[in-house]
mmCIF file of C-alpha atoms in Angstrom:
data_model
loop_
_atom_site.group_PDB
_atom_site.id
_atom_site.type_symbol
_atom_site.label_atom_id
_atom_site.label_comp_id
_atom_site.label_asym_id
_atom_site.label_seq_id
_atom_site.Cartn_x
_atom_site.Cartn_y
_atom_site.Cartn_z
ATOM 1 C CA MET A 96 -7.818 -3.755 -28.217
ATOM 2 C CA PRO A 97 -5.449 -1.413 -26.294
ATOM 3 C CA ARG A 98 -1.768 -1.839 -26.682
ATOM 4 C CA PRO A 99 0.953 -1.095 -24.131
ATOM 5 C CA GLU A 100 3.796 0.980 -25.704
ATOM 6 C CA ALA A 101 7.296 0.070 -25.496
ATOM 7 C CA ALA A 102 7.804 2.572 -22.814
ATOM 8 C CA ILE A 103 6.254 0.107 -20.350
ATOM 9 C CA ALA A 104 8.980 -1.503 -18.412
ATOM 10 C CA VAL A 105 8.644 -4.223 -15.759
ATOM 11 C CA LEU A 106 11.606 -5.036 -13.556
ATOM 12 C CA ALA A 107 12.238 -8.758 -13.203
ATOM 13 C CA ALA A 108 14.001 -8.751 -9.945
ATOM 14 C CA LEU A 109 12.033 -8.813 -6.724
ATOM 15 C CA VAL A 110 13.867 -5.818 -5.180
ATOM 16 C CA LEU A 111 12.447 -5.125 -1.854
ATOM 17 C CA ALA A 112 14.092 -1.693 -1.246
ATOM 18 C CA GLY A 113 13.855 0.976 -3.838
ATOM 19 C CA CYS A 114 11.865 3.952 -2.833
ATOM 20 C CA THR A 115 13.555 7.315 -2.244
ATOM 21 C CA THR A 116 12.195 9.550 0.416
ATOM 22 C CA ASP A 117 11.248 13.175 0.879
ATOM 23 C CA LYS A 118 14.014 13.805 3.311
ATOM 24 C CA PRO A 119 17.155 12.000 4.512
ATOM 25 C CA THR A 120 16.817 10.735 8.067
ATOM 26 C CA ALA A 121 18.644 8.326 10.267
ATOM 27 C CA THR A 122 17.951 4.694 9.644
ATOM 28 C CA THR A 123 17.057 3.969 13.257
ATOM 29 C CA GLN A 124 15.401 5.659 16.214
ATOM 30 C CA PRO A 125 16.968 5.054 19.632
ATOM 31 C CA ALA A 126 15.393 2.261 21.498
ATOM 32 C CA ALA A 127 13.635 2.808 24.835
ATOM 33 C CA SER A 128 15.416 1.339 27.832
ATOM 34 C CA ALA A 129 13.719 -1.621 29.731
ATOM 35 C CA THR A 130 13.136 0.778 32.604
ATOM 36 C CA SER A 131 11.252 3.390 30.484
ATOM 37 C CA ALA A 132 7.825 4.460 31.355
ATOM 38 C CA GLN A 133 4.983 2.526 29.871
ATOM 39 C CA GLY A 134 4.206 3.636 26.239
ATOM 40 C CA SER A 135 7.514 5.389 25.713
ATOM 41 C CA GLY A 136 10.024 4.758 23.038
ATOM 42 C CA THR A 137 7.790 5.906 20.094
ATOM 43 C CA GLY A 138 9.622 9.234 19.643
ATOM 44 C CA ALA A 139 8.216 12.441 18.152
ATOM 45 C CA GLN A 140 4.883 12.269 16.171
ATOM 46 C CA SER A 141 5.327 12.498 12.316
ATOM 47 C CA LYS A 142 4.988 15.763 10.685
ATOM 48 C CA PHE A 143 2.401 13.877 8.360
ATOM 49 C CA PHE A 144 -0.037 13.270 11.250
ATOM 50 C CA VAL A 145 -3.317 15.077 10.992
ATOM 51 C CA GLN A 146 -5.906 14.348 13.882
ATOM 52 C CA ALA A 147 -8.848 14.932 11.709
ATOM 53 C CA ASP A 148 -7.634 12.475 9.075
ATOM 54 C CA PHE A 149 -6.730 9.919 11.723
ATOM 55 C CA ASP A 150 -10.189 10.242 13.315
ATOM 56 C CA ALA A 151 -11.960 9.998 9.776
ATOM 57 C CA GLN A 152 -10.125 6.850 8.781
ATOM 58 C CA LEU A 153 -10.581 4.976 11.986
ATOM 59 C CA ALA A 154 -14.362 5.873 11.592
ATOM 60 C CA MET A 155 -14.495 4.580 7.912
ATOM 61 C CA ARG A 156 -13.390 1.004 9.290
ATOM 62 C CA SER A 157 -17.038 0.465 10.321
ATOM 63 C CA GLN A 158 -18.769 2.220 7.451
ATOM 64 C CA THR A 159 -20.416 0.244 4.654
ATOM 65 C CA PRO A 160 -18.958 1.023 1.295
ATOM 66 C CA GLN A 161 -21.227 1.965 -1.780
ATOM 67 C CA GLY A 162 -20.929 0.031 -5.052
ATOM 68 C CA PRO A 163 -21.013 -3.442 -6.344
ATOM 69 C CA ALA A 164 -20.553 -6.055 -3.665
ATOM 70 C CA ALA A 165 -18.360 -8.319 -5.760
ATOM 71 C CA LYS A 166 -16.145 -5.522 -6.992
ATOM 72 C CA PRO A 167 -14.561 -3.678 -4.098
ATOM 73 C CA TRP A 168 -12.167 -1.813 -6.524
ATOM 74 C CA GLU A 169 -15.388 -0.023 -7.662
ATOM 75 C CA GLN A 170 -16.748 0.640 -4.167
ATOM 76 C CA ALA A 171 -16.310 3.876 -2.238
ATOM 77 C CA ILE A 172 -16.783 4.747 1.377
ATOM 78 C CA ALA A 173 -18.847 7.985 2.099
ATOM 79 C CA PRO A 174 -18.004 9.432 -1.319
ATOM 80 C CA LYS A 175 -18.369 13.091 -2.174
ATOM 81 C CA MET A 176 -19.152 12.964 -5.856
ATOM 82 C CA ILE A 177 -17.893 15.675 -8.275
ATOM 83 C CA ASP A 178 -18.920 16.665 -11.712
ATOM 84 C CA THR A 179 -16.457 15.899 -14.562
ATOM 85 C CA ALA A 180 -18.535 17.224 -17.463
ATOM 86 C CA ARG A 181 -15.748 19.622 -18.440
ATOM 87 C CA TYR A 182 -13.386 16.764 -19.203
ATOM 88 C CA LYS A 183 -15.886 14.921 -21.366
ATOM 89 C CA LYS A 184 -14.606 13.987 -24.943
ATOM 90 C CA ASP A 185 -15.085 11.309 -27.509
ATOM 91 C CA GLY A 186 -13.065 8.205 -27.527
ATOM 92 C CA PRO A 187 -10.941 6.285 -28.336
ATOM 93 C CA TYR A 188 -8.710 7.381 -25.383
ATOM 94 C CA ARG A 189 -4.950 7.626 -24.846
ATOM 95 C CA LEU A 190 -4.214 6.933 -21.172
ATOM 96 C CA CYS A 191 -0.799 7.676 -19.523
ATOM 97 C CA PHE A 192 0.576 6.344 -16.347
ATOM 98 C CA SER A 193 3.602 7.628 -14.257
ATOM 99 C CA ASN A 194 4.496 4.776 -11.932
ATOM 100 C CA ALA A 195 6.732 5.280 -8.864
ATOM 101 C CA ALA A 196 8.261 1.823 -9.391
ATOM 102 C CA VAL A 197 7.753 -1.836 -9.679
ATOM 103 C CA ASN A 198 10.435 -2.570 -7.141
ATOM 104 C CA ASN A 199 8.634 -4.792 -4.728
ATOM 105 C CA PRO A 200 6.134 -7.610 -4.819
ATOM 106 C CA TRP A 201 3.128 -5.538 -3.940
ATOM 107 C CA ARG A 202 3.798 -3.119 -6.687
ATOM 108 C CA GLN A 203 4.400 -5.921 -9.289
ATOM 109 C CA VAL A 204 1.199 -7.605 -8.466
ATOM 110 C CA GLY A 205 -0.655 -4.281 -8.847
ATOM 111 C CA TRP A 206 0.992 -3.487 -12.075
ATOM 112 C CA LYS A 207 -0.069 -6.811 -13.545
ATOM 113 C CA THR A 208 -3.571 -6.196 -12.313
ATOM 114 C CA MET A 209 -3.694 -2.724 -13.940
ATOM 115 C CA GLN A 210 -2.441 -3.959 -17.282
ATOM 116 C CA ALA A 211 -5.145 -6.629 -17.308
ATOM 117 C CA GLU A 212 -7.824 -3.997 -16.465
ATOM 118 C CA VAL A 213 -6.706 -1.953 -19.390
ATOM 119 C CA GLY A 214 -7.189 -4.992 -21.628
ATOM 120 C CA LEU A 215 -10.877 -5.036 -20.721
ATOM 121 C CA HIS A 216 -11.451 -1.603 -22.419
ATOM 122 C CA GLU A 217 -11.640 -1.495 -26.127
ATOM 123 C CA GLU A 218 -12.143 2.284 -25.919
ATOM 124 C CA ILE A 219 -8.535 2.680 -24.649
ATOM 125 C CA GLU A 220 -6.475 3.075 -27.847
ATOM 126 C CA GLU A 221 -3.138 3.475 -26.225
ATOM 127 C CA PHE A 222 -1.787 2.976 -22.721
ATOM 128 C CA THR A 223 1.614 4.459 -22.201
ATOM 129 C CA ALA A 224 3.413 3.910 -18.925
ATOM 130 C CA LEU A 225 6.819 5.021 -17.613
ATOM 131 C CA ASP A 226 8.511 3.458 -14.681
ATOM 132 C CA ALA A 227 10.396 5.954 -12.378
ATOM 133 C CA GLU A 228 12.406 3.145 -10.740
ATOM 134 C CA GLY A 229 11.832 4.607 -7.314
ATOM 135 C CA LYS A 230 13.570 7.817 -8.217
ATOM 136 C CA ASP A 231 11.976 11.275 -7.681
ATOM 137 C CA ASP A 232 13.998 13.079 -10.370
ATOM 138 C CA LYS A 233 13.082 10.414 -12.972
ATOM 139 C CA GLN A 234 9.377 10.635 -12.110
ATOM 140 C CA ILE A 235 9.429 14.302 -12.375
ATOM 141 C CA SER A 236 10.985 13.969 -15.705
ATOM 142 C CA ASP A 237 8.528 11.125 -16.761
ATOM 143 C CA ILE A 238 5.538 13.269 -15.891
ATOM 144 C CA ALA A 239 6.716 16.170 -18.035
ATOM 145 C CA GLU A 240 7.426 13.572 -20.900
ATOM 146 C CA LEU A 241 3.929 12.103 -20.718
ATOM 147 C CA GLN A 242 2.321 15.426 -20.974
ATOM 148 C CA ALA A 243 3.975 15.900 -24.416
ATOM 149 C CA LYS A 244 2.520 12.606 -25.584
ATOM 150 C CA GLY A 245 -1.119 13.702 -26.094
ATOM 151 C CA CYS A 246 -2.500 12.019 -23.169
ATOM 152 C CA ASP A 247 -6.219 12.362 -22.632
ATOM 153 C CA ALA A 248 -5.885 11.527 -18.855
ATOM 154 C CA LEU A 249 -2.670 11.030 -16.656
ATOM 155 C CA ILE A 250 -2.529 8.607 -13.826
ATOM 156 C CA VAL A 251 0.184 9.149 -11.265
ATOM 157 C CA SER A 252 1.396 6.868 -8.411
ATOM 158 C CA PRO A 253 3.885 9.187 -6.654
ATOM 159 C CA ASN A 254 7.257 7.938 -5.518
ATOM 160 C CA THR A 255 7.233 10.327 -2.530
ATOM 161 C CA THR A 256 4.720 12.933 -1.351
ATOM 162 C CA ALA A 257 6.204 16.426 -1.109
ATOM 163 C CA THR A 258 8.767 16.122 -3.784
ATOM 164 C CA LEU A 259 6.294 15.052 -6.522
ATOM 165 C CA THR A 260 3.782 17.701 -5.615
ATOM 166 C CA PRO A 261 5.061 20.452 -7.884
ATOM 167 C CA ALA A 262 5.148 18.132 -10.895
ATOM 168 C CA VAL A 263 1.652 16.822 -10.392
ATOM 169 C CA THR A 264 0.431 20.424 -9.819
ATOM 170 C CA ALA A 265 1.854 21.512 -13.094
ATOM 171 C CA ALA A 266 0.327 18.519 -14.964
ATOM 172 C CA CYS A 267 -3.053 19.348 -13.569
ATOM 173 C CA GLY A 268 -3.237 22.578 -15.748
ATOM 174 C CA LYS A 269 -2.819 20.515 -18.830
ATOM 175 C CA VAL A 270 -4.566 17.215 -18.453
ATOM 176 C CA PRO A 271 -7.091 15.505 -15.928
ATOM 177 C CA VAL A 272 -4.925 13.802 -13.394
ATOM 178 C CA ILE A 273 -5.808 10.826 -11.288
ATOM 179 C CA VAL A 274 -3.566 10.112 -8.289
ATOM 180 C CA PHE A 275 -3.574 6.759 -6.559
ATOM 181 C CA ASP A 276 -1.773 4.616 -3.896
ATOM 182 C CA ARG A 277 0.414 7.562 -2.453
ATOM 183 C CA GLY A 278 -0.767 11.156 -2.140
ATOM 184 C CA VAL A 279 0.582 14.497 -2.960
ATOM 185 C CA GLU A 280 0.197 17.816 -1.157
ATOM 186 C CA THR A 281 -2.290 19.375 -3.510
ATOM 187 C CA ASP A 282 -5.930 18.811 -4.177
ATOM 188 C CA CYS A 283 -5.792 19.640 -7.920
ATOM 189 C CA PRO A 284 -6.049 15.943 -9.175
ATOM 190 C CA VAL A 285 -9.700 15.175 -10.315
ATOM 191 C CA THR A 286 -9.661 12.209 -7.848
ATOM 192 C CA PHE A 287 -7.437 10.670 -5.323
ATOM 193 C CA ILE A 288 -7.883 6.908 -5.076
ATOM 194 C CA LYS A 289 -6.760 4.844 -2.001
ATOM 195 C CA PRO A 290 -7.907 2.318 0.334
ATOM 196 C CA ILE A 291 -9.014 3.724 3.758
ATOM 197 C CA GLY A 292 -5.450 4.585 4.442
ATOM 198 C CA GLY A 293 -2.263 4.322 6.447
ATOM 199 C CA TYR A 294 -4.006 5.266 9.703
ATOM 200 C CA ALA A 295 -6.381 2.378 9.517
ATOM 201 C CA PHE A 296 -3.600 -0.013 8.723
ATOM 202 C CA GLY A 297 -1.337 1.119 11.447
ATOM 203 C CA ALA A 298 -3.975 1.234 14.022
ATOM 204 C CA ASP A 299 -5.357 -2.240 13.078
ATOM 205 C CA ALA A 300 -1.905 -3.718 13.738
ATOM 206 C CA ALA A 301 -1.202 -1.844 16.937
ATOM 207 C CA GLU A 302 -4.651 -2.452 18.494
ATOM 208 C CA PHE A 303 -4.156 -6.160 17.864
ATOM 209 C CA LEU A 304 -0.857 -6.130 19.690
ATOM 210 C CA ALA A 305 -2.298 -3.910 22.625
ATOM 211 C CA GLU A 306 -4.882 -6.712 22.951
ATOM 212 C CA LYS A 307 -2.619 -9.708 22.679
ATOM 213 C CA VAL A 308 0.612 -8.631 24.424
ATOM 214 C CA PRO A 309 0.667 -8.655 28.202
ATOM 215 C CA THR A 310 0.999 -5.413 30.181
ATOM 216 C CA GLY A 311 4.508 -4.094 30.056
ATOM 217 C CA GLY A 312 5.458 -6.402 27.156
ATOM 218 C CA LYS A 313 8.245 -5.228 24.877
ATOM 219 C CA VAL A 314 7.220 -4.403 21.263
ATOM 220 C CA LEU A 315 9.573 -3.860 18.384
ATOM 221 C CA ALA A 316 8.242 -1.651 15.750
ATOM 222 C CA LEU A 317 9.695 -2.218 12.193
ATOM 223 C CA ARG A 318 9.399 0.428 9.463
ATOM 224 C CA ILE A 319 10.522 0.564 5.828
ATOM 225 C CA LEU A 320 11.352 4.165 4.797
ATOM 226 C CA PRO A 321 10.523 7.680 5.957
ATOM 227 C CA GLY A 322 8.911 10.429 3.916
ATOM 228 C CA VAL A 323 6.146 8.415 2.139
ATOM 229 C CA ASP A 324 2.759 9.639 3.352
ATOM 230 C CA VAL A 325 0.961 6.137 3.631
ATOM 231 C CA LEU A 326 4.030 4.683 5.527
ATOM 232 C CA GLU A 327 4.332 7.730 7.849
ATOM 233 C CA THR A 328 0.552 7.612 8.625
ATOM 234 C CA ARG A 329 0.831 3.780 9.487
ATOM 235 C CA TRP A 330 3.482 4.532 11.993
ATOM 236 C CA SER A 331 1.852 7.723 13.427
ATOM 237 C CA ALA A 332 -1.448 5.806 14.110
ATOM 238 C CA ALA A 333 0.388 3.029 15.823
ATOM 239 C CA LYS A 334 2.182 5.615 17.886
ATOM 240 C CA VAL A 335 -1.153 6.908 19.080
ATOM 241 C CA VAL A 336 -2.179 3.392 20.061
ATOM 242 C CA PHE A 337 1.057 2.471 21.689
ATOM 243 C CA ASP A 338 1.283 5.756 23.736
ATOM 244 C CA LYS A 339 -2.060 4.921 25.246
ATOM 245 C CA SER A 340 -1.292 1.306 25.980
ATOM 246 C CA ARG A 341 0.661 -0.231 28.639
ATOM 247 C CA LEU A 342 3.348 -1.818 26.380
ATOM 248 C CA GLN A 343 7.034 -0.913 25.985
ATOM 249 C CA VAL A 344 8.111 0.041 22.489
ATOM 250 C CA VAL A 345 11.756 -0.955 22.875
ATOM 251 C CA GLY A 346 12.830 0.022 19.428
ATOM 252 C CA VAL A 347 11.674 1.672 16.159
ATOM 253 C CA GLU A 348 13.914 0.576 13.313
ATOM 254 C CA PHE A 349 13.981 1.158 9.493
ATOM 255 C CA THR A 350 14.526 -2.135 7.445
ATOM 256 C CA ASP A 351 14.520 -0.638 3.918
ATOM 257 C CA GLY A 352 12.085 -3.381 3.236
ATOM 258 C CA ASP A 353 15.149 -5.829 3.177
ATOM 259 C CA ALA A 354 14.460 -9.474 4.443
ATOM 260 C CA ALA A 355 18.126 -9.924 5.630
ATOM 261 C CA LYS A 356 18.224 -6.696 7.356
ATOM 262 C CA THR A 357 14.872 -7.376 9.020
ATOM 263 C CA LYS A 358 16.006 -10.669 10.393
ATOM 264 C CA SER A 359 19.374 -9.204 11.604
ATOM 265 C CA ILE A 360 17.456 -6.356 13.474
ATOM 266 C CA VAL A 361 15.059 -8.725 15.149
ATOM 267 C CA SER A 362 17.916 -11.123 16.116
ATOM 268 C CA ASP A 363 19.799 -8.228 17.638
ATOM 269 C CA TYR A 364 16.790 -7.073 19.800
ATOM 270 C CA ILE A 365 16.137 -10.671 20.942
ATOM 271 C CA GLN A 366 19.740 -10.915 22.128
ATOM 272 C CA ARG A 367 19.565 -7.359 23.716
ATOM 273 C CA HIS A 368 16.381 -7.863 25.569
ATOM 274 C CA GLY A 369 16.293 -11.669 26.020
ATOM 275 C CA LYS A 370 12.855 -11.714 24.339
ATOM 276 C CA LEU A 371 10.399 -9.676 22.520
ATOM 277 C CA ASP A 372 6.620 -9.874 23.224
ATOM 278 C CA GLY A 373 5.268 -8.436 20.075
ATOM 279 C CA VAL A 374 6.366 -7.119 16.594
ATOM 280 C CA TRP A 375 4.708 -4.389 14.725
ATOM 281 C CA MET A 376 5.433 -3.766 11.039
ATOM 282 C CA ASP A 377 4.400 -0.948 8.743
ATOM 283 C CA ALA A 378 4.536 -3.349 5.810
ATOM 284 C CA GLY A 379 4.445 -7.078 5.808
ATOM 285 C CA ALA A 380 6.552 -8.104 3.010
ATOM 286 C CA THR A 381 9.421 -9.202 5.357
ATOM 287 C CA ALA A 382 7.331 -10.649 7.997
ATOM 288 C CA VAL A 383 8.534 -14.113 7.345
ATOM 289 C CA ALA A 384 12.067 -12.930 7.878
ATOM 290 C CA ALA A 385 11.098 -11.511 11.306
ATOM 291 C CA ILE A 386 9.522 -14.809 12.185
ATOM 292 C CA GLU A 387 12.603 -16.770 11.234
ATOM 293 C CA ALA A 388 14.554 -14.766 13.708
ATOM 294 C CA PHE A 389 12.521 -16.135 16.583
ATOM 295 C CA GLU A 390 12.767 -19.741 15.016
ATOM 296 C CA ASP A 391 16.537 -19.526 14.711
ATOM 297 C CA ALA A 392 16.776 -18.371 18.469
ATOM 298 C CA GLY A 393 14.563 -21.251 19.469
ATOM 299 C CA LEU A 394 11.970 -18.803 20.865
ATOM 300 C CA PRO A 395 8.144 -18.887 20.255
ATOM 301 C CA VAL A 396 6.922 -16.230 17.762
ATOM 302 C CA PRO A 397 5.093 -13.414 19.697
ATOM 303 C CA PRO A 398 2.010 -11.783 18.357
ATOM 304 C CA ILE A 399 2.978 -10.151 15.115
ATOM 305 C CA ASN A 400 1.349 -8.400 12.041
ATOM 306 C CA GLY A 401 2.049 -9.056 8.426
ATOM 307 C CA GLU A 402 0.119 -8.385 5.291
ATOM 308 C CA ASP A 403 -1.861 -10.494 2.738
ATOM 309 C CA GLN A 404 1.253 -11.732 1.041
ATOM 310 C CA GLN A 405 0.938 -15.518 0.653
ATOM 311 C CA ASP A 406 4.215 -16.552 2.286
ATOM 312 C CA PHE A 407 3.150 -14.886 5.549
ATOM 313 C CA LEU A 408 -0.404 -16.291 5.444
ATOM 314 C CA GLN A 409 0.967 -19.804 4.738
ATOM 315 C CA LYS A 410 3.467 -19.422 7.645
ATOM 316 C CA TRP A 411 0.735 -18.250 9.812
ATOM 317 C CA LYS A 412 -1.533 -21.251 9.078
ATOM 318 C CA ASP A 413 1.328 -23.791 9.256
ATOM 319 C CA THR A 414 2.666 -22.632 12.689
ATOM 320 C CA GLY A 415 -0.444 -21.434 14.356
ATOM 321 C CA LEU A 416 0.700 -17.841 14.840
ATOM 322 C CA THR A 417 -1.068 -15.194 16.897
ATOM 323 C CA ALA A 418 -1.261 -12.830 14.072
ATOM 324 C CA VAL A 419 -3.250 -10.249 12.089
ATOM 325 C CA ALA A 420 -2.691 -8.928 8.581
ATOM 326 C CA PRO A 421 -3.908 -5.326 7.737
ATOM 327 C CA THR A 422 -4.107 -4.810 4.032
ATOM 328 C CA TYR A 423 -3.496 -2.229 1.453
ATOM 329 C CA PRO A 424 -5.332 -3.981 -1.322
ATOM 330 C CA THR A 425 -3.672 -4.376 -4.738
ATOM 331 C CA TYR A 426 -7.025 -4.241 -6.342
ATOM 332 C CA GLN A 427 -6.773 -0.382 -6.017
ATOM 333 C CA TRP A 428 -4.595 -0.702 -9.249
ATOM 334 C CA ARG A 429 -7.776 -1.356 -11.259
ATOM 335 C CA THR A 430 -9.641 1.699 -10.010
ATOM 336 C CA PRO A 431 -7.486 4.484 -11.735
ATOM 337 C CA ILE A 432 -8.295 2.975 -15.131
ATOM 338 C CA ILE A 433 -11.976 2.849 -14.378
ATOM 339 C CA ALA A 434 -11.879 6.384 -12.897
ATOM 340 C CA ALA A 435 -9.978 7.884 -15.985
ATOM 341 C CA LEU A 436 -12.710 6.472 -18.393
ATOM 342 C CA LYS A 437 -15.508 7.759 -16.143
ATOM 343 C CA ILE A 438 -13.837 11.266 -16.089
ATOM 344 C CA LEU A 439 -13.348 11.223 -19.904
ATOM 345 C CA LYS A 440 -17.007 10.294 -20.391
ATOM 346 C CA GLY A 441 -18.083 13.096 -18.130
ATOM 347 C CA GLU A 442 -19.440 10.811 -15.490
ATOM 348 C CA GLU A 443 -19.186 11.668 -11.703
ATOM 349 C CA VAL A 444 -16.378 10.307 -9.513
ATOM 350 C CA PRO A 445 -15.580 10.554 -5.876
ATOM 351 C CA GLU A 446 -13.366 13.504 -5.073
ATOM 352 C CA THR A 447 -11.388 11.255 -2.674
ATOM 353 C CA TRP A 448 -12.153 7.674 -3.702
ATOM 354 C CA ASN A 449 -11.855 5.633 -0.371
ATOM 355 C CA LEU A 450 -11.879 1.950 -1.193
ATOM 356 C CA PRO A 451 -12.612 -0.686 1.485
ATOM 357 C CA GLN A 452 -9.608 -2.145 3.388
ATOM 358 C CA PRO A 453 -10.344 -5.565 4.681
ATOM 359 C CA LYS A 454 -8.304 -7.119 7.551
ATOM 360 C CA VAL A 455 -7.074 -10.801 7.565
ATOM 361 C CA THR A 456 -7.722 -12.424 10.975
ATOM 362 C CA GLY A 457 -7.508 -15.867 12.342
ATOM 363 C CA GLU A 458 -11.190 -16.431 11.521
ATOM 364 C CA ASN A 459 -10.949 -15.566 7.805
ATOM 365 C CA LEU A 460 -7.402 -16.702 7.203
ATOM 366 C CA VAL A 461 -8.356 -19.686 5.048
ATOM 367 C CA ALA A 462 -10.483 -17.528 2.586
ATOM 368 C CA TYR A 463 -7.336 -15.542 1.759
ATOM 369 C CA LEU A 464 -4.804 -18.295 1.683
ATOM 370 C CA LYS A 465 -4.256 -19.300 -2.048
ATOM 371 C CA PRO A 466 -1.846 -22.285 -2.200
ATOM 372 C CA ASN A 467 -1.901 -22.228 -5.987
ATOM 373 C CA MET A 468 -0.342 -18.721 -6.009
ATOM 374 C CA PRO A 469 3.380 -17.857 -5.487
ATOM 375 C CA PRO A 470 4.689 -16.915 -2.143
ATOM 376 C CA LEU A 471 4.991 -13.053 -2.969
ATOM 377 C CA HIS A 472 1.457 -12.871 -4.440
ATOM 378 C CA TYR A 473 -0.928 -10.622 -2.609
ATOM 379 C CA ALA A 474 -4.436 -12.159 -1.741
ATOM 380 C CA LEU A 475 -6.390 -8.910 -2.248
ATOM 381 C CA CYS A 476 -5.353 -8.435 -5.902
ATOM 382 C CA GLY A 477 -8.921 -8.342 -7.208
ATOM 383 C CA CYS A 478 -7.579 -10.095 -10.175
ATOM 384 C CA GLU A 479 -9.348 -13.514 -10.011
ATOM 385 C CA ASP A 480 -11.903 -12.346 -12.806
ATOM 386 C CA LEU A 481 -9.236 -10.968 -15.140
ATOM 387 C CA PRO A 482 -7.949 -12.544 -18.354
ATOM 388 C CA GLY A 483 -4.812 -14.670 -17.811
ATOM 389 C CA PHE A 484 -5.477 -15.372 -14.094
ATOM 390 C CA PRO A 485 -3.765 -17.230 -12.364
ATOM 391 C CA GLU A 486 -0.841 -17.861 -14.790
ATOM 392 C CA ALA A 487 -0.148 -14.232 -15.580
ATOM 393 C CA TRP A 488 0.370 -13.681 -11.828
ATOM 394 C CA GLY A 489 2.615 -16.565 -11.473
ATOM 395 C CA GLY A 490 0.048 -19.029 -10.199
ATOM 396 C CA ARG A 491 -1.189 -22.357 -11.515
ATOM 397 C CA LYS A 492 -4.746 -23.608 -11.926
ATOM 398 C CA SER A 493 -6.037 -25.736 -9.075
#
């Protein structure tokens, strides 16, 4: 059976703000005034925005994925398959993983899921993982260190996009590289694994608000951090939707993914504007904190988006929110292990492996709500069939 090496480190604390970014920026953008033109307040478009990618991701939302119906982590949307015969070699295999961090609940759930997937494959002799702790410089060093360990394949989840590109490019010349979760600015990895992507997430949430919030309604946009491609594209897609809508974006604020800061920002905007008619978030881990700001002010919670984190889903059900939860499924953490083994066996893989990206709505909420799991668990872990579930993920048997 595979054995994790001592290099694997899992942080115990649920730190919600840990990523570094490609460039230092102001922590807030100026809010639009109440008299601004409709659709204003969104600022300049992100340098990460690519119209063709935006169009492609929005189109993927209605496309049927290929692959096993019960295993979305093995499915692919419109895959362009590539030959990997040049990487074929006999096992057993040594897989290496450079992880950006385990500094938030989403990454912790994913990391547990990846480890369990490794345990399914006897042909994996060793699995060595290094945690960059949300630091670009450490991850650059980690990638160099892993290349010296005789890895048969290297999996990378980049901390930030541009800064990690040179390190990934250098590794590609020495070992087959699989990138997932966040991208890099090179096409040298054998495959890039991701759900449909940030554009789809951001658009799903913004389209919901454009439908539910009355004309002229005031919307607050909450972001985590700049400089990470998947977060930048979430916001840039929302900007496109909001700029075409008849809504007022009265503020675009960075929360650092911190619950207390999120609640404080929302409370400040409620006091400043008297009310808010909608809240858009580029990640839902602090959605409950945003909701509590309205409750503390004695105001109804306006239409809002979160994610498939259990505390938000439970709050949604208990209070009858008008809500939607775009997802960035944690089951994607299984796919890099599967992809690495396919590559080392010389089997075809998608050049860009686009996984399905479901959306939690009022109609299917009950299917994703799992009362036996902890509040910070993500429903789309794809881990229910893995050994140790639910206890290894902090849950209890029903």
